[in-house]
Coordinates of C-alpha atoms and ligand atoms in Angstrom, one line a residue:
X1 CA -30.1 5.7 5.3
X2 CA -27.0 4.1 6.7
X3 CA -25.4 1.0 5.2
X4 CA -22.9 -0.6 7.4
X5 CA -20.4 -2.8 5.6
X6 CA -18.9 -5.9 7.1
X7 CA -15.6 -4.1 7.9
X8 CA -17.4 -1.3 9.7
X9 CA -17.3 1.1 6.8
X10 CA -20.6 3.0 6.5
X11 CA -22.2 5.3 4.0
X12 CA -24.8 7.9 5.0
X13 CA -26.1 10.0 2.1
X14 CA -22.8 10.4 0.3
X15 CA -20.8 10.5 3.5
X16 CA -18.2 7.8 3.8
X17 CA -17.2 6.9 7.3
X18 CA -14.1 4.7 7.6
X19 CA -13.7 2.0 10.2
X20 CA -12.2 2.9 13.6
X21 CA -8.5 2.3 13.5
X22 CA -8.1 3.0 9.8
X23 CA -4.6 4.3 9.3
X24 CA -4.3 7.7 7.5
X25 CA -0.8 8.7 6.3
X26 CA 1.5 9.9 3.6
X27 CA 4.5 8.4 1.8
X28 CA 7.9 9.6 0.4
X29 CA 11.1 7.9 -0.7
X30 CA 14.7 8.6 0.2
X31 CA 16.2 9.6 -3.2
X32 CA 13.2 11.7 -4.1
X33 CA 13.3 14.0 -1.0
X34 CA 16.5 13.7 1.0
X35 CA 19.2 15.5 -1.1
X36 CA 22.5 15.5 0.9
X37 CA 23.9 12.9 -1.4
X38 CA 27.5 13.2 -0.1
X39 CA 26.6 13.7 3.6
X40 CA 27.9 11.5 6.4
X41 CA 29.5 8.9 4.3
X42 CA 26.8 8.2 1.7
X43 CA 28.1 6.8 -1.6
X44 CA 26.4 7.0 -5.0
X45 CA 23.4 4.8 -5.8
X46 CA 22.3 3.8 -9.3
X47 CA 20.0 6.8 -9.3
X48 CA 22.9 9.3 -8.8
X49 CA 24.7 7.7 -11.7
X50 CA 21.6 7.6 -13.9
X51 CA 20.4 11.1 -13.2
X52 CA 24.0 12.3 -13.8
X53 CA 24.0 10.8 -17.3
X54 CA 22.8 13.4 -19.8
X55 CA 19.4 12.6 -21.5
X56 CA 18.1 10.2 -18.8
X57 CA 16.1 12.6 -16.6
X58 CA 13.9 15.4 -17.9
X59 CA 15.6 18.8 -17.6
X60 CA 18.8 17.1 -16.4
X61 CA 17.4 17.1 -12.9
X62 CA 19.1 15.0 -10.1
X63 CA 18.4 14.2 -6.5
X64 CA 21.5 16.1 -5.3
X65 CA 19.4 18.6 -3.4
X66 CA 15.7 17.6 -3.8
X67 CA 13.7 18.7 -0.7
X68 CA 16.8 18.7 1.5
X69 CA 14.7 16.6 3.8
X70 CA 18.0 15.3 5.3
X71 CA 18.4 18.7 6.9
X72 CA 14.7 19.8 7.2
X73 CA 13.3 16.5 8.6
X74 CA 12.3 18.0 11.9
X75 CA 10.2 20.7 10.2
X76 CA 8.7 18.1 7.9
X77 CA 7.7 16.0 10.8
X78 CA 6.0 19.2 12.3
X79 CA 4.1 19.5 9.0
X80 CA 2.9 15.9 9.3
X81 CA 1.8 16.5 12.8
X82 CA 0.0 19.6 11.8
X83 CA -1.9 17.5 9.2
X84 CA -2.8 14.9 11.8
X85 CA -1.1 12.0 10.0
X86 CA -1.2 8.7 11.9
X87 CA 1.6 7.2 9.8
X88 CA 4.5 8.2 7.7
X89 CA 6.0 5.9 5.1
X90 CA 9.6 6.7 4.2
X91 CA 12.4 4.7 2.8
X92 CA 15.9 4.1 4.1
X93 CA 18.8 4.7 1.6
X94 CA 20.9 1.6 1.3
X95 CA 23.9 3.8 0.1
X96 CA 23.8 5.7 3.5
X97 CA 23.8 2.5 5.5
X98 CA 26.2 0.2 3.6
X99 CA 27.7 2.8 1.2
X100 CA 29.5 0.3 -0.9
X101 CA 26.9 -2.4 -0.6
X102 CA 29.1 -5.1 1.0
X103 CA 31.5 -3.4 3.5
X104 CA 30.9 -2.2 7.0
X105 CA 27.7 -0.6 8.2
X106 CA 28.0 3.2 8.4
X107 CA 26.6 4.3 11.7
X108 CA 26.3 8.0 10.7
X109 CA 23.9 6.9 7.9
X110 CA 21.7 5.0 10.4
X111 CA 21.9 8.0 12.8
X112 CA 19.8 10.0 10.4
X113 CA 16.9 7.5 10.4
X114 CA 17.2 7.1 14.1
X115 CA 16.7 10.8 14.6
X116 CA 13.8 10.8 12.1
X117 CA 12.1 7.9 13.9
X118 CA 12.5 9.6 17.3
X119 CA 10.9 12.8 15.9
X120 CA 8.0 10.8 14.5
X121 CA 7.4 9.0 17.7
X122 CA 7.6 12.2 19.7
X123 CA 4.8 13.6 17.4
X124 CA 2.7 10.4 17.8
X125 CA 3.2 9.4 14.2
X126 CA 3.9 5.7 13.4
X127 CA 6.9 5.1 11.2
X128 CA 6.5 2.8 8.3
X129 CA 10.0 2.0 7.0
X130 CA 10.7 0.8 3.4
X131 CA 14.0 -0.8 2.9
X132 CA 14.4 -0.6 -0.8
X133 CA 12.8 2.2 -2.9
X134 CA 15.2 1.8 -5.8
X135 CA 18.5 3.3 -4.6
X136 CA 20.8 0.3 -5.1
X137 CA 24.4 1.1 -4.1
X138 CA 26.3 1.7 -7.4
X139 CA 29.0 -0.7 -6.4
X140 CA 26.5 -3.5 -6.3
X141 CA 25.3 -2.6 -9.8
X142 CA 29.0 -2.6 -10.9
X143 CA 29.1 -6.2 -9.6
X144 CA 26.0 -7.1 -11.8
X145 CA 23.1 -5.6 -9.9
X146 CA 19.7 -7.4 -9.4
X147 CA 20.3 -9.8 -12.2
X148 CA 23.0 -11.3 -10.0
X149 CA 21.9 -13.6 -7.2
X150 CA 24.4 -12.2 -4.7
X151 CA 22.5 -8.9 -4.6
X152 CA 19.6 -10.7 -2.8
X153 CA 22.0 -11.8 0.0
X154 CA 23.5 -8.3 0.3
X155 CA 20.0 -6.9 0.6
X156 CA 19.2 -9.2 3.5
X157 CA 22.4 -8.2 5.3
X158 CA 21.5 -4.6 4.9
X159 CA 17.9 -5.2 6.1
X160 CA 19.3 -6.9 9.2
X161 CA 21.6 -4.0 9.9
X162 CA 18.8 -1.5 9.6
X163 CA 16.5 -3.6 11.8
X164 CA 19.2 -3.9 14.5
X165 CA 19.4 -0.2 14.8
X166 CA 15.7 0.8 14.4
X167 CA 13.8 -2.3 15.3
X168 CA 13.4 -1.2 19.0
X169 CA 11.2 1.6 17.7
X170 CA 9.9 0.6 14.2
X171 CA 7.4 -2.2 14.0
X172 CA 6.1 -1.7 10.4
X173 CA 8.6 -2.8 7.7
X174 CA 8.4 -3.0 4.0
X175 CA 11.0 -5.0 2.1
X176 CA 10.7 -3.8 -1.5
X177 CA 8.8 -1.0 -3.2
X178 CA 7.5 -2.1 -6.6
X179 CA 9.9 -4.8 -7.6
X180 CA 8.2 -4.9 -11.0
X181 CA 9.4 -1.3 -11.6
X182 CA 12.9 -2.1 -10.4
X183 CA 13.2 -5.1 -12.6
X184 CA 11.3 -4.1 -15.8
X185 CA 11.9 -0.4 -16.0
X186 CA 15.5 -0.7 -14.6
X187 CA 16.7 -3.6 -16.7
X188 CA 13.9 -4.1 -19.3
X189 CA 13.1 -0.8 -21.1
X190 CA 15.8 1.2 -19.3
X191 CA 13.6 4.2 -18.5
X192 CA 14.8 3.9 -14.8
X193 CA 18.2 3.3 -13.3
X194 CA 20.4 1.5 -14.0
X195 CA 19.0 2.0 -17.6
X196 CA 19.7 -1.5 -19.0
X197 CA 17.7 -2.9 -21.8
X198 CA 17.8 -6.7 -21.6
X199 CA 14.6 -8.8 -21.1
X200 CA 16.5 -11.8 -19.7
X201 CA 18.3 -9.6 -17.2
X202 CA 14.9 -8.0 -16.2
X203 CA 13.4 -11.4 -15.5
X204 CA 16.4 -12.5 -13.5
X205 CA 16.2 -9.3 -11.6
X206 CA 12.6 -9.9 -10.7
X207 CA 13.5 -13.3 -9.3
X208 CA 16.4 -12.0 -7.3
X209 CA 14.3 -9.1 -5.9
X210 CA 11.7 -11.7 -4.7
X211 CA 14.5 -13.8 -3.2
X212 CA 15.8 -10.7 -1.5
X213 CA 12.3 -10.1 -0.2
X214 CA 12.2 -13.6 1.3
X215 CA 15.7 -13.4 2.8
X216 CA 15.1 -10.0 4.3
X217 CA 11.7 -11.1 5.7
X218 CA 13.4 -13.9 7.5
X219 CA 16.0 -11.5 8.9
X220 CA 13.3 -9.0 10.0
X221 CA 11.2 -11.7 11.6
X222 CA 14.1 -13.2 13.4
X223 CA 14.7 -9.7 14.8
X224 CA 11.0 -9.5 16.0
X225 CA 9.4 -7.3 13.4
X226 CA 5.6 -7.2 13.9
X227 CA 4.3 -6.3 10.5
X228 CA 6.0 -7.1 7.2
X229 CA 4.7 -5.7 3.9
X230 CA 5.6 -6.3 0.3
X231 CA 4.6 -3.2 -1.7
X232 CA 3.6 -3.7 -5.3
X233 CA 2.5 -1.4 -8.2
X234 CA -0.8 -3.0 -8.9
X235 CA -3.6 -2.3 -11.3
X236 CA -6.6 -4.1 -12.6
X237 CA -5.7 -5.4 -16.0
X238 CA -8.8 -4.9 -18.2
X239 CA -9.9 -4.4 -21.8
X240 CA -10.9 -1.0 -23.2
X241 CA -14.6 -1.9 -22.9
X242 CA -14.2 -2.8 -19.2
X243 CA -13.1 0.7 -18.4
X244 CA -16.7 1.9 -18.6
X245 CA -18.4 -1.4 -18.1
X246 CA -16.7 -3.7 -15.7
X247 CA -19.0 -6.5 -16.7
X248 CA -18.1 -6.4 -20.4
X249 CA -17.2 -9.9 -21.5
X250 CA -13.8 -10.1 -23.3
X251 CA -13.2 -12.2 -26.4
X252 CA -11.1 -15.3 -25.8
X253 CA -8.1 -13.6 -27.5
X254 CA -8.5 -10.5 -25.3
X255 CA -8.9 -12.6 -22.2
X256 CA -5.6 -14.3 -23.0
X257 CA -3.8 -10.9 -23.4
X258 CA -5.3 -9.8 -20.1
X259 CA -4.2 -13.0 -18.4
X260 CA -0.6 -12.7 -19.7
X261 CA -0.1 -9.1 -18.5
X262 CA -1.7 -9.9 -15.2
X263 CA 0.7 -12.8 -14.8
X264 CA 3.6 -10.5 -15.3
X265 CA 2.3 -7.6 -13.2
X266 CA 0.5 -9.4 -10.3
X267 CA 0.8 -13.1 -10.1
X268 CA 4.6 -13.2 -10.8
X269 CA 5.0 -11.5 -7.4
X270 CA 1.9 -12.5 -5.3
X271 CA 1.8 -16.2 -6.3
X272 CA 5.5 -16.4 -5.5
X273 CA 5.5 -14.4 -2.2
X274 CA 2.2 -15.7 -0.9
X275 CA 1.9 -19.2 -2.4
X276 CA 5.5 -20.2 -3.1
X277 CA 5.0 -20.8 -6.8
X278 CA 5.3 -19.1 -10.2
X279 CA 2.4 -19.3 -12.6
X280 CA 3.0 -21.8 -15.4
X281 CA 2.5 -18.9 -18.0
X282 CA 5.3 -17.0 -16.3
X283 CA 7.7 -19.9 -16.4
X284 CA 7.1 -20.3 -20.2
X285 CA 8.0 -16.6 -20.7
X286 CA 11.2 -16.9 -18.6
X287 CA 12.1 -20.1 -20.4
X288 CA 11.8 -18.2 -23.8
X289 CA 13.8 -15.2 -22.4
X290 CA 17.1 -16.4 -21.1
X291 CA 16.0 -19.7 -19.5
X292 CA 15.2 -20.9 -16.0
X293 CA 18.7 -21.7 -14.6
X294 CA 18.7 -18.9 -12.1
X295 CA 15.6 -20.2 -10.3
X296 CA 17.1 -22.8 -8.0
X297 CA 15.5 -25.5 -6.0
X298 CA 14.2 -24.1 -2.7
X299 CA 14.2 -20.5 -3.8
X300 CA 10.4 -20.3 -3.8
X301 CA 10.2 -21.7 -0.3
X302 CA 12.5 -18.8 0.7
X303 CA 10.4 -16.3 -1.2
X304 CA 7.2 -17.6 0.4
X305 CA 7.5 -16.2 4.0
X306 CA 4.4 -15.3 6.0
X307 CA 3.8 -11.6 5.7
X308 CA 1.0 -9.5 7.2
X309 CA 0.1 -7.1 4.5
X310 CA 0.5 -6.4 0.8
X311 CA 0.9 -2.7 0.0
X312 CA -0.9 -1.4 -3.1
X313 CA 0.5 1.5 -5.1
X314 CA -2.4 2.4 -7.5
X315 CA -2.5 5.2 -10.0
X316 CA -4.4 3.9 -13.0
X317 CA -5.7 0.7 -14.6
X318 CA -3.6 -1.3 -17.2
X319 CA -5.7 -1.6 -20.3
X320 CA -4.8 -4.2 -23.0
X321 CA -6.3 -6.2 -25.8
X322 CA -5.2 -8.8 -28.3
X323 CA -2.9 -7.2 -30.9
X324 CA -1.7 -9.9 -33.4
X325 CA 1.7 -9.0 -34.8
X326 CA 2.6 -6.6 -32.0
X327 CA 6.2 -7.0 -30.8
X328 CA 6.8 -7.5 -27.1
X329 CA 7.0 -4.2 -25.2
X330 CA 10.5 -3.9 -23.6
X331 CA 9.0 -3.5 -20.1
X332 CA 6.8 -6.6 -20.6
X333 CA 9.0 -9.5 -21.9
X334 CA 6.6 -12.1 -23.3
X335 CA 3.9 -9.6 -24.3
X336 CA 4.1 -10.4 -28.0
X337 CA 0.6 -9.9 -29.7
X338 CA -0.6 -7.7 -26.9
X339 CA -1.6 -4.1 -27.5
X340 CA -1.4 -1.6 -24.6
X341 CA -4.4 0.8 -25.1
X342 CA -5.0 4.5 -24.3
X343 CA -8.0 5.1 -22.1
X344 CA -10.8 7.5 -22.8
X345 CA -10.8 9.3 -19.5
X346 CA -9.4 12.6 -18.1
X347 CA -5.7 12.4 -17.3
X348 CA -3.3 13.9 -14.8
X349 CA -0.1 15.8 -15.7
X350 CA 1.6 12.5 -16.1
X351 CA -0.9 11.6 -18.8
X352 CA -2.2 8.9 -16.5
X353 CA -6.0 8.3 -16.9
X354 CA -8.1 8.9 -13.8
X355 CA -10.2 5.8 -13.1
X356 CA -11.1 5.5 -9.4
X357 CA -13.2 2.4 -9.8
X358 CA -10.0 0.7 -10.9
X359 CA -8.9 0.8 -7.3
X360 CA -12.1 -0.7 -5.8
X361 CA -12.0 -3.4 -8.5
X362 CA -8.3 -4.1 -7.7
X363 CA -8.8 -4.3 -3.9
X364 CA -11.8 -6.6 -4.2
X365 CA -10.0 -8.9 -6.6
X366 CA -7.0 -9.1 -4.2
X367 CA -9.3 -9.8 -1.2
X368 CA -10.9 -12.6 -3.2
X369 CA -7.7 -14.1 -4.7
X370 CA -5.4 -13.7 -1.7
X371 CA -7.6 -13.7 1.4
X372 CA -4.7 -14.7 3.7
X373 CA -3.2 -11.3 3.7
X374 CA -4.2 -7.8 4.8
X375 CA -4.2 -4.8 2.4
X376 CA -3.0 -1.3 2.7
X377 CA -2.9 1.4 0.0
X378 CA 0.7 2.5 0.3
X379 CA 0.6 5.0 -2.6
X380 CA -2.1 6.8 -4.4
X381 CA -2.1 10.4 -5.7
X382 CA -1.7 12.6 -8.7
X383 CA 0.6 15.1 -10.4
X384 CA -1.0 18.4 -11.6
X385 CA 0.5 21.6 -12.9
X386 CA 0.0 23.5 -9.6
X387 CA 0.1 27.3 -9.4
X388 CA 0.9 29.3 -6.3
X389 CA -1.5 32.3 -6.1
X390 CA -1.4 34.7 -3.1
X391 CA 0.2 32.1 -0.9
X392 CA -2.3 29.3 -1.8
X393 CA -2.4 26.4 -4.2
X394 CA -6.0 25.7 -5.3
X395 CA -5.3 22.1 -6.5
X396 CA -8.9 21.1 -7.0
X397 CA -7.8 18.4 -9.5
X398 CA -5.7 16.7 -6.9
X399 CA -8.4 16.9 -4.2
X400 CA -10.9 15.5 -6.7
X401 CA -8.6 12.6 -7.5
X402 CA -8.0 11.8 -3.9
X403 CA -11.7 12.1 -3.0
X404 CA -12.6 9.7 -5.9
X405 CA -10.0 7.2 -4.9
X406 CA -10.9 7.3 -1.2
X407 CA -14.5 6.6 -2.2
X408 CA -13.2 3.6 -4.1
X409 CA -11.3 2.3 -1.1
X410 CA -14.5 2.8 0.9
X411 CA -16.5 0.8 -1.6
X412 CA -14.0 -2.0 -1.4
X413 CA -14.2 -2.0 2.5
X414 CA -18.0 -2.1 2.2
X415 CA -17.6 -5.1 -0.1
X416 CA -15.5 -6.9 2.6
X417 CA -11.9 -6.2 1.5
X418 CA -9.6 -6.0 4.5
X419 CA -8.0 -2.6 3.7
X420 CA -6.2 -1.2 6.8
X421 CA -5.0 2.1 5.7
X422 CA -4.3 4.7 3.0
X423 CA -1.1 6.6 2.5
X424 CA -1.2 9.5 0.0
X425 CA 1.6 9.9 -2.5
X426 CA 3.1 12.2 -1.7
X427 CA 3.7 14.4 1.3
X428 CA 6.0 16.7 -0.6
X429 CA 6.6 17.7 -4.2
X430 CA 9.8 15.8 -5.1
X431 CA 12.1 14.3 -7.6
X432 CA 9.8 12.3 -9.8
X433 CA 12.4 9.9 -11.2
X434 CA 12.8 10.2 -15.0
X435 CA 10.4 13.2 -14.9
X436 CA 12.6 15.2 -12.6
X437 CA 10.9 18.1 -10.7
X438 CA 8.5 19.1 -13.4
X439 CA 5.9 16.6 -12.0
X440 CA 4.5 17.6 -8.6
X441 CA 2.7 14.9 -6.6
X442 CA 2.8 16.6 -3.2
X443 CA -0.1 17.7 -1.0
X444 CA 2.6 20.1 0.3
X445 CA 4.1 22.5 -2.3
X446 CA 7.9 22.8 -2.3
X447 CA 9.6 25.9 -3.7
X448 CA 12.9 24.2 -4.7
X449 CA 14.8 27.5 -4.8
X450 CA 14.0 28.4 -1.2
X451 CA 12.9 25.0 0.3
X452 CA 9.8 26.7 1.6
X453 CA 6.9 24.3 2.2
X454 CA 3.3 25.4 1.6
X455 CA 0.2 23.4 2.4
X456 CA -1.9 23.0 -0.8
X457 CA -5.7 23.0 -0.6
X458 CA -5.5 19.2 -0.9
X459 CA -3.5 19.0 2.3
X460 CA -6.0 21.2 4.2
X461 CA -8.8 18.9 2.8
X462 CA -6.9 15.8 3.8
X463 CA -6.5 17.1 7.3
X464 CA -10.3 17.3 7.6
X465 CA -10.7 13.8 6.1
X466 CA -8.4 12.4 8.8
X467 CA -10.1 14.4 11.5
X468 CA -13.5 13.1 10.6
X469 CA -12.2 9.6 9.7
X470 CA -14.0 9.9 6.4
X471 CA -15.5 11.9 3.6
X472 CA -18.4 14.4 3.8
X473 CA -21.5 14.0 1.8
X474 CA -21.6 15.9 -1.5
Ligands
LIG501 C1 5.5 5.1 -7.9 C2 6.8 5.2 -7.0 C3 6.9 6.5 -6.3 C4 6.4 7.7 -7.2 C5 5.0 7.4 -7.8 C6 4.5 8.5 -8.6 O1 5.7 4.1 -8.9 O2 6.9 4.2 -6.1 O3 8.2 6.7 -5.9 O4 7.3 8.1 -8.1 O5 5.1 6.2 -8.6

């Protein structure tokens, strides 16, 4: 029996066929793969400083060398081509393009991305460029960083400079990757660069990131960009009972806890970017944590620019319940009386629970609540402790994770969600932020001593998925 969904997704006895034109790809980010931190005029970013500070990153790892993609990009594009990728999502390093954040544009920094884009196009791979994947020029942090309004304007200047150079060949642009993480891990709990721990600064950073998104979107649009995306780390916020039973009815206190965390994670960004307003619950939290003075008249009109797609980075659900007496978590200002719960499910090497139906639930919810925008899964994947044996990596855990989540995307398509593509995180094993190199997310194994790349079994499997535009029956 074949069931055809309204978006052209169909299921035949466990086989999942994706709609024609569905975009298959992989994602990376500049600081995680490029290395070459002193090459061609690049200056330090907040991640160079943070990783260079003892005790901040596991094993004292830094991005100094990483995958040396800056030198091996042509080989890496060959790998992508061998896998049959339609699209490659990469990020541009601000400290290569405007090394001190405000001064002149550095053409040699832009040259690298120009060469990369040419190689991608030659290979028939569509470039998806992200402008900010967390590597703020250190000089801008020295001037106050994202908690300062001026950073938003500097970001728009930088966005314009990148578009001027690449806009003749790149049509798919993402302004920010995961502004929640930049603001609340960077300035809230300090687990990420620049490592500050100040709830009021984190909330100001979130607003200025959104303002930067709006200003950069205006600049990109004026330059003629076709598709503009805001990429968010999103998750369904659910109670422990809802992990196994989505229909479980939360108590009023649990429902309030869920709503508060969803406000901080989802609505803070999507209501602002897509509707031009902050939820009232958010404004109460901001008022209690430093006040509202930084939100100026007209800002939300600037933030609220038309965009084509929201990018979803999904790894696991966010599970909470009411927890009277709990102090606010440093990453979640305003989360007093909320308990963050462990989930009874298998976990990846990050300790993240594997809950594929969280992705279908999330996509369907976004389609219902924000029907005006298209959706694309811009990151999804898993770290496992891979072992190289006789020149192979039998990463069945990762393949199972990806298969389960692709079935979840397929279920969302069949339910009518406008999901346009799926980009696996990540193409290559890389510098996993505070976890350093000990966490491997790649479908391609990297031997960091020799820079040799090796396709893991998950990459071979993904190549088949792309070729058949879907998943086989079990
Ligand atoms: C996301 C980041 C990405 C990667 C994955 C595992 O939050 O955007 O760079 O580290 O997590």
